[in-house]
Amino acid sequence: MSVLITGGAGYIGAHVVRLLRDRGDDVVVVDDLSGGDATRLGDTPLVEFDLVAVDAVDRLREVVERHAVTSIIHFAARKQVGESVAHPEWYFRDNIGSLANVVEASAAAGVTRLVYSSSAAVYGLPGGAAVTEDDATVPINPYGESKLVGEWLVRDAANAHGLRSVSLRYFNVAGAGWNDLGDPNVQNLVTIAIDRTARGLAPVVFGDSFDTPDGTGVRDYVHVMDLAEAHLAALDALATAEGPADAVVYNVGTGRGASVREVLAGLAAASGTDLEPIIDPPRPGDPPSVVADASRIAAELGWRSTRTLDDMVDSAWRAHEWRARTSA
Ligand code: WQD
């Protein structure tokens, strides 16, 4: 299999690149390195350009032809909720524009297999029960809107071009499969809490009066290695005649919720530092609980998460410590 991976120099993409290379697949990465790190890629071919540049379709076609690409995984996107609220035009231009160019290049070059990086953010404020793929998609920020429109685009491309696609709705990703692939972006609970703990600062809890078992927010944390393996399951399904014939959507989560306090307790155990958290008011619009029903991907692709919350927090902490040691 020869796979083109956009955004492959990013946190999640680099895990998928390494798993594919380790099993012997050919990989070529397209990344503008605006958020990615080329050192994650080793000797994997990297072609650096902006996926919304005016010549992006032609350049993608060149890469497909030169590397005899049979499948594409599209990770490249902006993914900061707060930034999307401040600059929605960036998210519609870049997240949808880059995907549109990938779809156009795929159609022109005859590539019919695409795995698309979507998000649980498409659900917006789901009710308290586990979220299924058939639940309402009412995103509450431009980031989630851009991910949902991307799902519509790949669905329409199935009708227009015969594009077979799997959209993966990520829940809360954390952890590291290798120390050098840890998430350096201090933008989500685990990485923010690790950063603060490493600096001797107490972690901050955004609200402890939610209608949840311990009052703090509950999310479905999924190990980045489990998530990466879900991409390989999707690629392998698309490579078979029995695989998806058009556009399918899967939640990628564990089906188990964990509260902020549970995550912080895991970090205290991993780091050996237990600082009493600061309790701040809840963030506007923060849902009390978002947990996946991941039964469809299990039934149809045979994928299930296997790693625990402690695996995620321990590996994330070790990767942070490794980065601190090696960059000192
Ligand atoms: C998790 C929980 C916060 C920081 C993400 C993004 C996006 C998406 C998954 C892929 C919440 C609480 C956080 C802190 C805290 N993934 N928190 N203190 O809000 O679920 O959103 O969903 O697209 O990454 O949309 O993730 O990590 O910001 O928050 O108490 O310092 O941790 O209130 O309950 P969230 P998050």
Coordinates of C-alpha atoms and ligand atoms in Angstrom, one line a residue:
M1 CA 0.0 0.0 0.0
S2 CA 1.3 3.5 -0.8
V3 CA -0.3 6.2 1.4
L4 CA -0.2 10.0 1.1
I5 CA -0.6 11.5 4.5
T6 CA -1.4 15.2 4.8
G7 CA -0.4 16.7 8.1
G8 CA 1.7 13.6 8.7
A9 CA 4.3 15.7 10.7
G10 CA 1.7 16.5 13.3
Y11 CA 1.1 14.7 16.7
I12 CA -1.5 12.2 15.5
G13 CA -0.3 11.9 11.9
A14 CA 3.3 11.1 12.9
H15 CA 2.0 8.1 14.9
V16 CA 0.1 6.8 11.9
V17 CA 3.2 7.3 9.7
R18 CA 5.4 5.3 12.0
L19 CA 2.9 2.5 12.3
L20 CA 2.5 2.2 8.5
R21 CA 6.3 2.3 8.0
D22 CA 6.9 -0.2 10.7
R23 CA 4.5 -2.7 8.9
G24 CA 6.2 -2.1 5.6
D25 CA 3.8 0.3 3.8
D26 CA 5.1 3.1 1.6
V27 CA 4.3 6.6 2.9
V28 CA 4.7 10.1 1.6
V29 CA 3.9 13.1 3.8
V30 CA 2.6 16.4 2.6
D31 CA 2.8 19.1 5.3
D32 CA 3.4 22.8 5.4
L33 CA 5.2 22.4 8.8
S34 CA 3.1 25.3 10.3
G35 CA 2.3 23.0 13.2
G36 CA 4.2 19.8 12.5
D37 CA 7.7 18.7 13.2
A38 CA 9.7 17.1 10.4
T39 CA 12.0 15.4 12.9
R40 CA 9.1 13.0 13.7
L41 CA 9.3 11.5 10.2
G42 CA 12.7 10.0 10.1
D43 CA 13.4 9.0 6.4
T44 CA 9.8 9.2 5.3
P45 CA 9.5 11.4 2.2
L46 CA 8.2 14.8 3.0
V47 CA 6.8 17.3 0.5
E48 CA 6.4 20.7 2.1
F49 CA 3.7 23.0 0.7
D50 CA 0.5 24.8 1.7
L51 CA -2.6 22.7 0.9
V52 CA -4.7 25.8 0.1
A53 CA -2.1 27.4 -2.2
V54 CA -3.3 28.1 -5.7
D55 CA -1.1 25.2 -7.1
A56 CA -2.0 22.8 -4.4
V57 CA -4.1 20.5 -6.6
D58 CA -1.3 20.2 -9.2
R59 CA 1.3 19.5 -6.5
L60 CA -0.9 16.9 -4.9
R61 CA -1.4 15.1 -8.2
E62 CA 2.4 15.1 -8.8
V63 CA 3.0 13.5 -5.4
V64 CA 0.2 10.9 -6.1
E65 CA 1.8 10.0 -9.4
R66 CA 5.4 10.0 -8.3
H67 CA 4.7 7.8 -5.3
A68 CA 2.0 5.6 -7.0
V69 CA -0.4 6.6 -4.1
T70 CA -3.4 4.3 -3.6
S71 CA -4.8 5.8 -0.4
I72 CA -4.9 9.2 1.3
I73 CA -5.2 10.2 5.0
H74 CA -6.1 13.8 5.5
F75 CA -5.1 15.2 8.9
A76 CA -3.9 18.7 7.9
A77 CA -6.2 21.2 9.7
R78 CA -6.4 23.9 12.2
K79 CA -7.8 22.5 15.5
Q80 CA -7.9 25.2 18.2
V81 CA -11.5 25.9 19.3
G82 CA -10.7 29.3 20.7
E83 CA -8.8 30.3 17.6
S84 CA -11.7 29.2 15.5
V85 CA -14.1 31.5 17.3
A86 CA -11.7 34.5 16.9
H87 CA -10.9 33.7 13.2
P88 CA -13.7 31.5 11.7
E89 CA -12.5 32.5 8.2
W90 CA -9.2 30.8 8.8
Y91 CA -11.1 27.5 9.7
F92 CA -13.4 27.6 6.7
R93 CA -10.7 28.6 4.3
D94 CA -8.0 26.2 5.6
N95 CA -9.9 23.2 6.9
I96 CA -12.4 23.0 4.1
G97 CA -10.2 24.4 1.4
S98 CA -7.4 21.9 2.0
L99 CA -9.9 19.0 2.0
A100 CA -11.5 20.3 -1.2
N101 CA -8.0 20.3 -2.9
V102 CA -7.4 16.8 -1.7
V103 CA -10.7 15.7 -3.1
E104 CA -10.1 17.4 -6.4
A105 CA -6.6 15.9 -6.8
S106 CA -7.9 12.4 -5.8
A107 CA -10.6 12.6 -8.5
A108 CA -8.1 13.8 -11.1
A109 CA -5.5 11.2 -10.2
G110 CA -7.9 8.3 -9.8
V111 CA -7.4 7.8 -6.0
T112 CA -10.6 6.4 -4.5
R113 CA -9.7 5.7 -0.9
L114 CA -9.7 8.5 1.7
V115 CA -9.5 8.5 5.5
Y116 CA -10.7 11.9 6.9
S117 CA -9.8 13.3 10.3
S118 CA -13.1 14.5 11.8
S119 CA -14.0 15.3 15.4
A120 CA -16.4 14.8 18.2
A121 CA -16.7 18.6 18.1
V122 CA -19.3 18.0 15.3
Y123 CA -21.8 17.0 18.0
G124 CA -21.6 20.3 19.9
L125 CA -23.5 19.8 23.1
P126 CA -24.6 16.2 23.1
G127 CA -26.9 15.0 25.9
G128 CA -25.4 13.0 28.8
A129 CA -25.7 9.6 27.2
A130 CA -23.0 8.0 25.1
V131 CA -23.0 9.7 21.6
T132 CA -23.7 7.6 18.6
E133 CA -23.0 8.6 15.0
D134 CA -26.7 9.0 14.4
D135 CA -27.0 11.7 17.1
A136 CA -27.6 15.3 16.0
T137 CA -24.5 17.1 14.7
V138 CA -24.9 20.7 15.9
P139 CA -21.4 22.1 16.3
I140 CA -21.1 25.1 18.6
N141 CA -17.9 26.6 17.2
P142 CA -16.3 27.1 13.8
Y143 CA -13.8 24.4 14.4
G144 CA -16.6 21.8 14.7
E145 CA -18.5 23.4 11.9
S146 CA -15.5 23.1 9.5
K147 CA -15.1 19.4 10.5
L148 CA -18.8 18.7 9.8
V149 CA -18.7 20.5 6.4
G150 CA -15.7 18.3 5.6
E151 CA -17.8 15.2 6.2
W152 CA -20.5 16.6 3.9
L153 CA -17.8 17.2 1.2
V154 CA -16.5 13.7 1.2
R155 CA -20.0 12.3 1.2
D156 CA -20.8 14.4 -1.9
A157 CA -17.5 13.3 -3.5
A158 CA -18.7 9.7 -3.2
N159 CA -21.6 10.6 -5.5
A160 CA -19.6 12.8 -7.8
H161 CA -16.3 10.9 -8.1
G162 CA -16.8 7.5 -6.6
L163 CA -14.6 8.5 -3.7
R164 CA -14.8 5.9 -0.9
S165 CA -14.1 7.5 2.5
V166 CA -14.0 6.8 6.2
S167 CA -14.5 9.9 8.5
L168 CA -13.2 9.3 12.0
R169 CA -14.7 11.5 14.7
Y170 CA -11.9 11.7 17.3
F171 CA -12.9 12.2 20.9
N172 CA -10.2 13.4 23.4
V173 CA -6.8 12.2 22.3
A174 CA -3.9 11.9 24.7
G175 CA -0.7 10.0 25.3
A176 CA 2.4 9.1 23.2
G177 CA 3.3 5.9 21.4
W178 CA 7.0 6.9 21.5
N179 CA 8.7 9.5 23.6
D180 CA 9.7 11.6 20.6
L181 CA 6.0 11.7 19.4
G182 CA 4.5 13.3 22.5
D183 CA 2.0 16.2 22.0
P184 CA 3.9 19.4 22.5
N185 CA 0.8 21.6 22.1
V186 CA -0.3 22.9 25.5
Q187 CA -3.9 23.2 24.4
N188 CA -5.9 20.3 26.0
L189 CA -6.4 19.1 29.6
V190 CA -3.6 16.5 29.7
T191 CA -0.9 18.7 28.1
I192 CA -1.9 21.8 30.1
A193 CA -1.9 19.9 33.4
I194 CA 1.5 18.3 32.5
D195 CA 3.0 21.7 31.6
R196 CA 1.8 23.3 34.9
T197 CA 2.8 20.3 37.0
A198 CA 6.3 20.3 35.4
R199 CA 6.6 24.0 36.3
G200 CA 5.4 23.4 39.9
L201 CA 2.0 25.1 39.3
A202 CA -1.3 23.6 40.4
P203 CA -3.5 22.4 37.6
V204 CA -6.7 24.3 37.0
V205 CA -10.2 22.7 37.0
F206 CA -12.7 24.5 34.9
G207 CA -15.8 24.0 37.1
D208 CA -16.5 21.4 39.7
S209 CA -20.3 21.7 39.9
F210 CA -21.3 19.8 36.8
D211 CA -23.9 17.1 37.0
T212 CA -21.2 14.4 36.9
P213 CA -20.1 11.9 39.5
D214 CA -17.4 14.2 41.0
G215 CA -18.7 17.5 39.7
T216 CA -15.9 17.9 37.1
G217 CA -16.2 17.6 33.3
V218 CA -16.2 14.1 31.8
R219 CA -14.7 13.2 28.5
D220 CA -13.8 10.1 26.5
Y221 CA -10.0 10.0 26.4
V222 CA -8.5 7.8 23.8
H223 CA -4.8 6.8 23.5
V224 CA -3.2 8.2 20.4
M225 CA -1.9 4.7 19.6
D226 CA -5.4 3.3 19.7
L227 CA -6.5 6.2 17.5
A228 CA -3.6 5.6 15.1
E229 CA -4.5 1.9 14.9
A230 CA -8.1 3.0 14.0
H231 CA -6.7 4.7 10.9
L232 CA -4.9 1.6 9.8
A233 CA -8.2 -0.4 10.3
A234 CA -9.9 2.2 8.1
L235 CA -7.2 2.0 5.4
D236 CA -7.3 -1.8 5.4
A237 CA -11.1 -1.8 5.1
L238 CA -11.0 0.6 2.2
A239 CA -8.4 -1.7 0.5
T240 CA -10.9 -4.5 0.3
A241 CA -13.9 -4.9 -2.0
E242 CA -16.1 -5.6 1.1
G243 CA -15.0 -2.3 2.6
P244 CA -17.0 1.0 2.6
A245 CA -18.6 1.6 -0.8
D246 CA -19.1 5.3 -0.3
A247 CA -18.8 7.6 2.8
V248 CA -19.0 6.2 6.3
V249 CA -18.5 7.9 9.7
Y250 CA -17.2 6.3 12.9
N251 CA -16.7 7.6 16.5
V252 CA -13.3 6.8 17.8
G253 CA -13.4 6.7 21.6
T254 CA -13.2 4.2 24.4
G255 CA -16.9 4.3 25.4
R256 CA -15.7 5.2 28.9
G257 CA -15.8 8.6 30.5
A258 CA -13.2 10.1 32.8
S259 CA -13.5 13.2 34.9
V260 CA -11.0 16.0 35.1
R261 CA -10.2 14.9 38.7
E262 CA -9.5 11.3 37.5
V263 CA -7.1 12.6 34.9
L264 CA -5.4 14.8 37.4
A265 CA -5.1 11.9 39.9
G266 CA -3.5 9.8 37.2
L267 CA -1.0 12.6 36.5
A268 CA -0.2 13.0 40.2
A269 CA 0.7 9.2 40.2
A270 CA 2.7 9.4 37.1
S271 CA 4.6 12.6 38.0
G272 CA 4.9 12.0 41.8
T273 CA 3.6 15.5 42.2
D274 CA 0.2 16.0 43.8
L275 CA -0.7 19.7 43.8
E276 CA -4.2 20.7 45.0
P277 CA -5.9 22.0 41.8
I278 CA -7.2 25.5 41.5
I279 CA -11.0 25.5 40.9
D280 CA -12.0 28.1 38.2
P281 CA -15.4 28.8 36.8
P282 CA -16.6 26.6 34.0
R283 CA -15.7 27.6 30.4
P284 CA -18.7 29.1 28.6
G285 CA -20.4 26.4 26.5
D286 CA -18.4 23.5 28.0
P287 CA -20.7 20.4 28.1
P288 CA -20.7 18.4 31.4
S289 CA -20.0 15.1 29.6
V290 CA -19.0 13.9 26.1
V291 CA -18.5 10.1 25.8
A292 CA -18.5 8.0 22.6
D293 CA -20.6 5.1 21.7
A294 CA -17.9 3.3 19.7
S295 CA -19.8 0.2 18.9
R296 CA -20.2 0.8 15.2
I297 CA -16.4 0.9 14.4
A298 CA -16.0 -2.2 16.5
A299 CA -18.8 -4.0 14.6
E300 CA -17.8 -2.9 11.2
L301 CA -14.0 -2.5 11.3
G302 CA -13.2 -4.7 14.3
W303 CA -11.4 -1.8 16.1
R304 CA -11.6 -1.3 19.8
S305 CA -9.5 0.8 22.2
T306 CA -7.1 -1.3 24.3
R307 CA -5.2 1.2 26.3
T308 CA -6.2 2.8 29.7
L309 CA -6.3 6.3 31.0
D310 CA -3.2 5.6 33.0
D311 CA -1.4 4.4 29.9
M312 CA -2.3 7.8 28.3
V313 CA -1.2 9.9 31.2
D314 CA 1.9 7.9 32.0
S315 CA 3.1 7.9 28.4
A316 CA 2.3 11.6 28.0
W317 CA 4.3 12.4 31.2
R318 CA 7.2 10.3 30.1
A319 CA 7.3 12.0 26.7
H320 CA 7.2 15.4 28.3
E321 CA 10.1 14.4 30.6
W322 CA 12.1 13.0 27.6
R323 CA 11.5 16.2 25.6
A324 CA 12.7 18.3 28.6
R325 CA 15.8 16.2 29.0
T326 CA 16.7 16.1 25.3
S327 CA 16.1 19.8 24.6
A328 CA 18.0 20.9 27.7
Ligands
WQD1 C1 -11.3 18.5 28.5 C2 -11.9 18.7 29.8 C3 -12.5 21.0 30.3 C4 -8.2 22.2 30.6 C5 -11.7 19.1 22.7 C6 -11.4 19.9 21.4 C7 -10.7 19.0 20.5 C8 -11.4 17.7 20.2 C9 -11.8 17.1 21.5 C10 -10.5 16.6 18.3 C11 -13.1 19.7 29.8 C12 -11.4 20.4 31.3 C13 -9.4 21.5 30.4 C14 -7.8 22.6 31.9 C15 -9.8 21.7 32.7 N1 -10.6 16.7 19.6 N2 -10.2 21.3 31.4 N3 -8.7 22.4 32.9 O1 -13.0 20.8 25.7 O2 -13.2 18.3 25.3 O3 -12.4 19.9 23.5 O4 -12.5 18.0 22.3 O5 -10.9 17.4 17.5 O6 -9.4 18.7 21.0 O7 -12.6 20.3 20.9 O8 -11.0 19.2 25.5 O9 -8.9 19.2 26.8 O10 -10.0 21.4 26.3 O11 -11.0 19.8 28.0 O12 -10.6 21.5 33.7 O13 -6.7 23.2 32.1 O14 -11.0 19.2 30.7 O15 -13.4 21.8 31.0 O16 -14.0 19.2 30.8 P1 -12.5 19.5 25.1 P2 -10.1 20.0 26.6

